[in-house]
Amino acid sequence: MGCTAADVVAALRAAAVVVQEHRDELVRLDQAIGDADHGENMRRGFTALVSKLDSESPATPGKVLKLVATTLISTVGGAAGPLYGTAFLRAAAAVGDLEELDCEAVARALQAALDGVVARGKAVVGDKTMVDALTPAVAAAAQADSVANALSAAADAAEEGASSTVPMVARKGRASYLGERSAGHLDPGARSTALLLRAFADSAAKA
């Protein structure tokens, strides 16, 4: 079963709820190794997105993803806005004008999102960033045989990838200023990536 624009909107609304629920957790994680603003920035961005989705009805999945990109870039502060904005913009370009996304298109969108994040942030696996969650998610989704399975596999892999950041020493972003003291903390960007993918997977499972 394909993923329509309405399905993408439903997944994003579910993600907005999850971001709201985990706002304080993301603040605490970012307090330990960053600016303590990641949770509030993400909440603000997704609240703005829901407001946009209430007033606009993009006709294709790609147009929905483009709306996400422009909204997050303009409302999410810190590094997360440009990174997530670029991820959704690249994903939108990857699916083009398709009316429905199959598992192959979803995997292609995730790969494009990762490529965008890497190009923008110049991070690689092991740098203690969202790339550590997104890279295994992309690999897992590519092996799936349905949209729901692709997103579920991506979410599982992202959660493992996020957990793997705990012992890492940060090599990118504000956390890198802490050097060895950044070890022992879960990266907030990796955590928010895992949360979003889990929300998308749960939404797809209900569709």
PDB file of C-alpha atoms in Angstrom:
ATOM      1  CA  MET A   1       0.000   0.000   0.000  1.00  0.00           C
ATOM      2  CA  GLY A   2       1.351   3.392  -1.026  1.00  0.00           C
ATOM      3  CA  CYS A   3       1.923   6.415   1.156  1.00  0.00           C
ATOM      4  CA  THR A   4      -0.192   9.410   0.054  1.00  0.00           C
ATOM      5  CA  ALA A   5       0.089  13.089   0.914  1.00  0.00           C
ATOM      6  CA  ALA A   6      -2.593  12.555   3.575  1.00  0.00           C
ATOM      7  CA  ASP A   7      -0.515   9.730   5.081  1.00  0.00           C
ATOM      8  CA  VAL A   8       2.576  11.962   5.222  1.00  0.00           C
ATOM      9  CA  VAL A   9       0.545  14.711   6.899  1.00  0.00           C
ATOM     10  CA  ALA A  10      -0.804  12.220   9.457  1.00  0.00           C
ATOM     11  CA  ALA A  11       2.746  11.044  10.204  1.00  0.00           C
ATOM     12  CA  LEU A  12       3.935  14.623  10.692  1.00  0.00           C
ATOM     13  CA  ARG A  13       1.056  15.415  13.037  1.00  0.00           C
ATOM     14  CA  ALA A  14       1.975  12.308  15.035  1.00  0.00           C
ATOM     15  CA  ALA A  15       5.600  13.469  15.093  1.00  0.00           C
ATOM     16  CA  ALA A  16       4.533  16.881  16.411  1.00  0.00           C
ATOM     17  CA  VAL A  17       2.804  15.179  19.353  1.00  0.00           C
ATOM     18  CA  VAL A  18       5.914  13.099  20.068  1.00  0.00           C
ATOM     19  CA  VAL A  19       8.172  16.168  19.912  1.00  0.00           C
ATOM     20  CA  GLN A  20       5.882  17.942  22.381  1.00  0.00           C
ATOM     21  CA  GLU A  21       5.933  14.924  24.723  1.00  0.00           C
ATOM     22  CA  HIS A  22       9.731  14.669  24.611  1.00  0.00           C
ATOM     23  CA  ARG A  23      10.486  18.393  24.644  1.00  0.00           C
ATOM     24  CA  ASP A  24      11.830  18.353  28.218  1.00  0.00           C
ATOM     25  CA  GLU A  25      13.919  15.227  27.589  1.00  0.00           C
ATOM     26  CA  LEU A  26      15.564  16.850  24.564  1.00  0.00           C
ATOM     27  CA  VAL A  27      16.218  19.995  26.601  1.00  0.00           C
ATOM     28  CA  ARG A  28      17.934  17.910  29.309  1.00  0.00           C
ATOM     29  CA  LEU A  29      20.044  16.025  26.770  1.00  0.00           C
ATOM     30  CA  ASP A  30      21.115  19.263  25.117  1.00  0.00           C
ATOM     31  CA  GLN A  31      21.762  20.876  28.500  1.00  0.00           C
ATOM     32  CA  ALA A  32      24.452  18.272  29.137  1.00  0.00           C
ATOM     33  CA  ILE A  33      26.459  18.847  25.951  1.00  0.00           C
ATOM     34  CA  GLY A  34      24.948  21.774  24.045  1.00  0.00           C
ATOM     35  CA  ASP A  35      22.894  24.955  24.326  1.00  0.00           C
ATOM     36  CA  ALA A  36      19.874  23.398  26.091  1.00  0.00           C
ATOM     37  CA  ASP A  37      17.634  24.680  23.279  1.00  0.00           C
ATOM     38  CA  HIS A  38      17.093  21.605  21.086  1.00  0.00           C
ATOM     39  CA  GLY A  39      13.849  20.507  22.739  1.00  0.00           C
ATOM     40  CA  GLU A  40      12.254  23.944  22.616  1.00  0.00           C
ATOM     41  CA  ASN A  41      13.504  24.588  19.069  1.00  0.00           C
ATOM     42  CA  MET A  42      12.003  21.305  17.845  1.00  0.00           C
ATOM     43  CA  ARG A  43       8.730  21.954  19.683  1.00  0.00           C
ATOM     44  CA  ARG A  44       8.485  25.431  18.156  1.00  0.00           C
ATOM     45  CA  GLY A  45       9.215  24.105  14.662  1.00  0.00           C
ATOM     46  CA  PHE A  46       6.659  21.309  14.775  1.00  0.00           C
ATOM     47  CA  THR A  47       4.012  23.541  16.362  1.00  0.00           C
ATOM     48  CA  ALA A  48       4.495  25.933  13.444  1.00  0.00           C
ATOM     49  CA  LEU A  49       4.307  23.005  11.044  1.00  0.00           C
ATOM     50  CA  VAL A  50       0.969  21.807  12.444  1.00  0.00           C
ATOM     51  CA  SER A  51      -0.370  25.343  12.061  1.00  0.00           C
ATOM     52  CA  LYS A  52       0.744  25.330   8.401  1.00  0.00           C
ATOM     53  CA  LEU A  53      -0.836  21.918   7.818  1.00  0.00           C
ATOM     54  CA  ASP A  54      -4.099  23.219   9.287  1.00  0.00           C
ATOM     55  CA  SER A  55      -4.251  25.920   6.631  1.00  0.00           C
ATOM     56  CA  GLU A  56      -2.578  24.277   3.625  1.00  0.00           C
ATOM     57  CA  SER A  57      -3.218  20.994   1.792  1.00  0.00           C
ATOM     58  CA  PRO A  58      -0.196  20.067  -0.346  1.00  0.00           C
ATOM     59  CA  ALA A  59      -1.294  17.718  -3.126  1.00  0.00           C
ATOM     60  CA  THR A  60       1.642  15.261  -3.145  1.00  0.00           C
ATOM     61  CA  PRO A  61       3.991  13.716  -0.584  1.00  0.00           C
ATOM     62  CA  GLY A  62       6.850  15.718  -2.080  1.00  0.00           C
ATOM     63  CA  LYS A  63       4.994  19.003  -1.637  1.00  0.00           C
ATOM     64  CA  VAL A  64       4.222  18.103   1.980  1.00  0.00           C
ATOM     65  CA  LEU A  65       7.913  17.389   2.593  1.00  0.00           C
ATOM     66  CA  LYS A  66       8.869  20.702   0.982  1.00  0.00           C
ATOM     67  CA  LEU A  67       6.454  22.522   3.302  1.00  0.00           C
ATOM     68  CA  VAL A  68       8.095  20.785   6.271  1.00  0.00           C
ATOM     69  CA  ALA A  69      11.515  21.896   5.045  1.00  0.00           C
ATOM     70  CA  THR A  70      10.629  25.559   4.615  1.00  0.00           C
ATOM     71  CA  THR A  71       8.778  25.682   7.939  1.00  0.00           C
ATOM     72  CA  LEU A  72      11.569  24.089   9.955  1.00  0.00           C
ATOM     73  CA  ILE A  73      14.265  26.215   8.316  1.00  0.00           C
ATOM     74  CA  SER A  74      12.370  29.392   9.226  1.00  0.00           C
ATOM     75  CA  THR A  75      11.295  28.434  12.763  1.00  0.00           C
ATOM     76  CA  VAL A  76      13.819  26.003  14.286  1.00  0.00           C
ATOM     77  CA  GLY A  77      16.889  27.687  15.727  1.00  0.00           C
ATOM     78  CA  GLY A  78      20.382  26.357  16.230  1.00  0.00           C
ATOM     79  CA  ALA A  79      21.920  23.743  13.971  1.00  0.00           C
ATOM     80  CA  ALA A  80      18.752  21.637  13.892  1.00  0.00           C
ATOM     81  CA  GLY A  81      16.787  24.010  11.643  1.00  0.00           C
ATOM     82  CA  PRO A  82      19.173  23.979   8.686  1.00  0.00           C
ATOM     83  CA  LEU A  83      19.955  20.265   9.134  1.00  0.00           C
ATOM     84  CA  TYR A  84      16.378  19.023   9.375  1.00  0.00           C
ATOM     85  CA  GLY A  85      15.289  21.556   6.762  1.00  0.00           C
ATOM     86  CA  THR A  86      17.904  20.291   4.334  1.00  0.00           C
ATOM     87  CA  ALA A  87      16.949  16.682   5.108  1.00  0.00           C
ATOM     88  CA  PHE A  88      13.284  17.244   4.260  1.00  0.00           C
ATOM     89  CA  LEU A  89      14.129  19.396   1.223  1.00  0.00           C
ATOM     90  CA  ARG A  90      16.356  16.672  -0.233  1.00  0.00           C
ATOM     91  CA  ALA A  91      13.706  14.042   0.564  1.00  0.00           C
ATOM     92  CA  ALA A  92      11.113  16.141  -1.268  1.00  0.00           C
ATOM     93  CA  ALA A  93      13.348  16.395  -4.323  1.00  0.00           C
ATOM     94  CA  ALA A  94      13.996  12.643  -4.249  1.00  0.00           C
ATOM     95  CA  VAL A  95      10.291  11.739  -4.491  1.00  0.00           C
ATOM     96  CA  GLY A  96       9.423  14.479  -6.978  1.00  0.00           C
ATOM     97  CA  ASP A  97       5.772  14.608  -8.045  1.00  0.00           C
ATOM     98  CA  LEU A  98       4.854  11.025  -7.132  1.00  0.00           C
ATOM     99  CA  GLU A  99       1.235  10.743  -5.975  1.00  0.00           C
ATOM    100  CA  GLU A 100       2.074   7.816  -3.692  1.00  0.00           C
ATOM    101  CA  LEU A 101       5.301   6.567  -2.185  1.00  0.00           C
ATOM    102  CA  ASP A 102       6.161   2.872  -2.225  1.00  0.00           C
ATOM    103  CA  CYS A 103       8.874   1.368  -0.017  1.00  0.00           C
ATOM    104  CA  GLU A 104      11.503   2.090  -2.660  1.00  0.00           C
ATOM    105  CA  ALA A 105      10.548   5.771  -2.757  1.00  0.00           C
ATOM    106  CA  VAL A 106      10.603   5.981   1.048  1.00  0.00           C
ATOM    107  CA  ALA A 107      14.072   4.431   1.118  1.00  0.00           C
ATOM    108  CA  ARG A 108      15.189   6.867  -1.584  1.00  0.00           C
ATOM    109  CA  ALA A 109      13.803   9.809   0.416  1.00  0.00           C
ATOM    110  CA  LEU A 110      15.624   8.694   3.560  1.00  0.00           C
ATOM    111  CA  GLN A 111      18.886   8.287   1.635  1.00  0.00           C
ATOM    112  CA  ALA A 112      18.486  11.772   0.171  1.00  0.00           C
ATOM    113  CA  ALA A 113      17.764  13.164   3.652  1.00  0.00           C
ATOM    114  CA  LEU A 114      20.944  11.597   4.990  1.00  0.00           C
ATOM    115  CA  ASP A 115      22.973  12.882   2.062  1.00  0.00           C
ATOM    116  CA  GLY A 116      21.615  16.369   2.734  1.00  0.00           C
ATOM    117  CA  VAL A 117      22.480  16.251   6.428  1.00  0.00           C
ATOM    118  CA  VAL A 118      26.006  15.026   5.665  1.00  0.00           C
ATOM    119  CA  ALA A 119      26.516  17.707   3.001  1.00  0.00           C
ATOM    120  CA  ARG A 120      25.244  20.426   5.315  1.00  0.00           C
ATOM    121  CA  GLY A 121      26.857  19.371   8.597  1.00  0.00           C
ATOM    122  CA  LYS A 122      29.951  17.572   7.280  1.00  0.00           C
ATOM    123  CA  ALA A 123      29.503  14.863   9.960  1.00  0.00           C
ATOM    124  CA  VAL A 124      30.174  11.140   9.577  1.00  0.00           C
ATOM    125  CA  VAL A 125      29.263   8.111  11.658  1.00  0.00           C
ATOM    126  CA  GLY A 126      31.140   8.288  14.945  1.00  0.00           C
ATOM    127  CA  ASP A 127      31.025  12.091  15.269  1.00  0.00           C
ATOM    128  CA  LYS A 128      28.161  11.879  17.817  1.00  0.00           C
ATOM    129  CA  THR A 129      25.433  13.570  15.754  1.00  0.00           C
ATOM    130  CA  MET A 130      22.088  12.773  14.142  1.00  0.00           C
ATOM    131  CA  VAL A 131      24.101  11.048  11.387  1.00  0.00           C
ATOM    132  CA  ASP A 132      24.738   8.191  13.831  1.00  0.00           C
ATOM    133  CA  ALA A 133      20.982   7.562  13.991  1.00  0.00           C
ATOM    134  CA  LEU A 134      20.115   8.337  10.371  1.00  0.00           C
ATOM    135  CA  THR A 135      22.818   6.242   8.681  1.00  0.00           C
ATOM    136  CA  PRO A 136      21.721   2.838  10.071  1.00  0.00           C
ATOM    137  CA  ALA A 137      18.084   3.860   9.567  1.00  0.00           C
ATOM    138  CA  VAL A 138      18.679   4.387   5.847  1.00  0.00           C
ATOM    139  CA  ALA A 139      20.456   1.035   5.508  1.00  0.00           C
ATOM    140  CA  ALA A 140      17.629  -0.785   7.316  1.00  0.00           C
ATOM    141  CA  ALA A 141      14.872   0.845   5.267  1.00  0.00           C
ATOM    142  CA  ALA A 142      16.539  -0.192   2.009  1.00  0.00           C
ATOM    143  CA  GLN A 143      16.029  -3.866   2.886  1.00  0.00           C
ATOM    144  CA  ALA A 144      12.272  -3.620   3.537  1.00  0.00           C
ATOM    145  CA  ASP A 145       9.359  -4.766   1.389  1.00  0.00           C
ATOM    146  CA  SER A 146       6.669  -2.247   2.392  1.00  0.00           C
ATOM    147  CA  VAL A 147       6.405   1.351   3.552  1.00  0.00           C
ATOM    148  CA  ALA A 148       5.372   0.316   7.070  1.00  0.00           C
ATOM    149  CA  ASN A 149       8.214  -2.193   7.335  1.00  0.00           C
ATOM    150  CA  ALA A 150      10.730   0.293   5.929  1.00  0.00           C
ATOM    151  CA  LEU A 151       9.817   2.904   8.530  1.00  0.00           C
ATOM    152  CA  SER A 152       9.674   0.369  11.351  1.00  0.00           C
ATOM    153  CA  ALA A 153      13.110  -0.993  10.456  1.00  0.00           C
ATOM    154  CA  ALA A 154      14.440   2.556  10.127  1.00  0.00           C
ATOM    155  CA  ALA A 155      13.085   3.493  13.555  1.00  0.00           C
ATOM    156  CA  ASP A 156      14.580   0.398  15.201  1.00  0.00           C
ATOM    157  CA  ALA A 157      17.966   1.079  13.629  1.00  0.00           C
ATOM    158  CA  ALA A 158      17.826   4.796  14.495  1.00  0.00           C
ATOM    159  CA  GLU A 159      17.154   3.990  18.154  1.00  0.00           C
ATOM    160  CA  GLU A 160      20.165   1.688  18.240  1.00  0.00           C
ATOM    161  CA  GLY A 161      22.246   4.280  16.414  1.00  0.00           C
ATOM    162  CA  ALA A 162      21.216   7.002  18.857  1.00  0.00           C
ATOM    163  CA  SER A 163      22.122   4.784  21.822  1.00  0.00           C
ATOM    164  CA  SER A 164      25.534   4.192  20.271  1.00  0.00           C
ATOM    165  CA  THR A 165      26.332   7.912  20.669  1.00  0.00           C
ATOM    166  CA  VAL A 166      26.431   7.697  24.494  1.00  0.00           C
ATOM    167  CA  PRO A 167      30.095   6.585  24.822  1.00  0.00           C
ATOM    168  CA  MET A 168      31.281   8.695  21.880  1.00  0.00           C
ATOM    169  CA  VAL A 169      33.393  11.827  22.152  1.00  0.00           C
ATOM    170  CA  ALA A 170      31.733  14.544  20.064  1.00  0.00           C
ATOM    171  CA  ARG A 171      33.649  15.759  17.033  1.00  0.00           C
ATOM    172  CA  LYS A 172      31.074  18.178  15.629  1.00  0.00           C
ATOM    173  CA  GLY A 173      28.957  21.044  16.901  1.00  0.00           C
ATOM    174  CA  ARG A 174      28.926  22.683  20.310  1.00  0.00           C
ATOM    175  CA  ALA A 175      29.308  19.319  22.048  1.00  0.00           C
ATOM    176  CA  SER A 176      32.777  18.987  20.501  1.00  0.00           C
ATOM    177  CA  TYR A 177      33.962  21.906  22.669  1.00  0.00           C
ATOM    178  CA  LEU A 178      33.626  19.621  25.695  1.00  0.00           C
ATOM    179  CA  GLY A 179      36.101  17.088  24.343  1.00  0.00           C
ATOM    180  CA  GLU A 180      36.230  13.948  26.509  1.00  0.00           C
ATOM    181  CA  ARG A 181      33.507  15.342  28.782  1.00  0.00           C
ATOM    182  CA  SER A 182      30.980  14.851  25.983  1.00  0.00           C
ATOM    183  CA  ALA A 183      31.286  11.073  26.437  1.00  0.00           C
ATOM    184  CA  GLY A 184      28.586   9.440  28.540  1.00  0.00           C
ATOM    185  CA  HIS A 185      25.747  11.522  27.089  1.00  0.00           C
ATOM    186  CA  LEU A 186      23.133  10.666  24.456  1.00  0.00           C
ATOM    187  CA  ASP A 187      23.321  13.046  21.497  1.00  0.00           C
ATOM    188  CA  PRO A 188      20.109  15.135  21.377  1.00  0.00           C
ATOM    189  CA  GLY A 189      20.049  15.316  17.569  1.00  0.00           C
ATOM    190  CA  ALA A 190      20.379  11.550  17.266  1.00  0.00           C
ATOM    191  CA  ARG A 191      17.603  11.165  19.836  1.00  0.00           C
ATOM    192  CA  SER A 192      15.231  13.539  18.027  1.00  0.00           C
ATOM    193  CA  THR A 193      15.945  11.726  14.744  1.00  0.00           C
ATOM    194  CA  ALA A 194      15.003   8.413  16.356  1.00  0.00           C
ATOM    195  CA  LEU A 195      11.857   9.946  17.863  1.00  0.00           C
ATOM    196  CA  LEU A 196      10.702  11.298  14.501  1.00  0.00           C
ATOM    197  CA  LEU A 197      11.292   8.010  12.710  1.00  0.00           C
ATOM    198  CA  ARG A 198       9.432   6.082  15.424  1.00  0.00           C
ATOM    199  CA  ALA A 199       6.489   8.488  15.107  1.00  0.00           C
ATOM    200  CA  PHE A 200       6.474   8.027  11.325  1.00  0.00           C
ATOM    201  CA  ALA A 201       6.644   4.230  11.743  1.00  0.00           C
ATOM    202  CA  ASP A 202       3.801   4.139  14.268  1.00  0.00           C
ATOM    203  CA  SER A 203       1.663   6.301  12.006  1.00  0.00           C
ATOM    204  CA  ALA A 204       2.353   4.078   8.981  1.00  0.00           C
ATOM    205  CA  ALA A 205       1.458   0.972  10.997  1.00  0.00           C
ATOM    206  CA  LYS A 206      -1.989   2.452  11.706  1.00  0.00           C
ATOM    207  CA  ALA A 207      -2.651   3.554   8.123  1.00  0.00           C
TER     208      ALA A 207
END
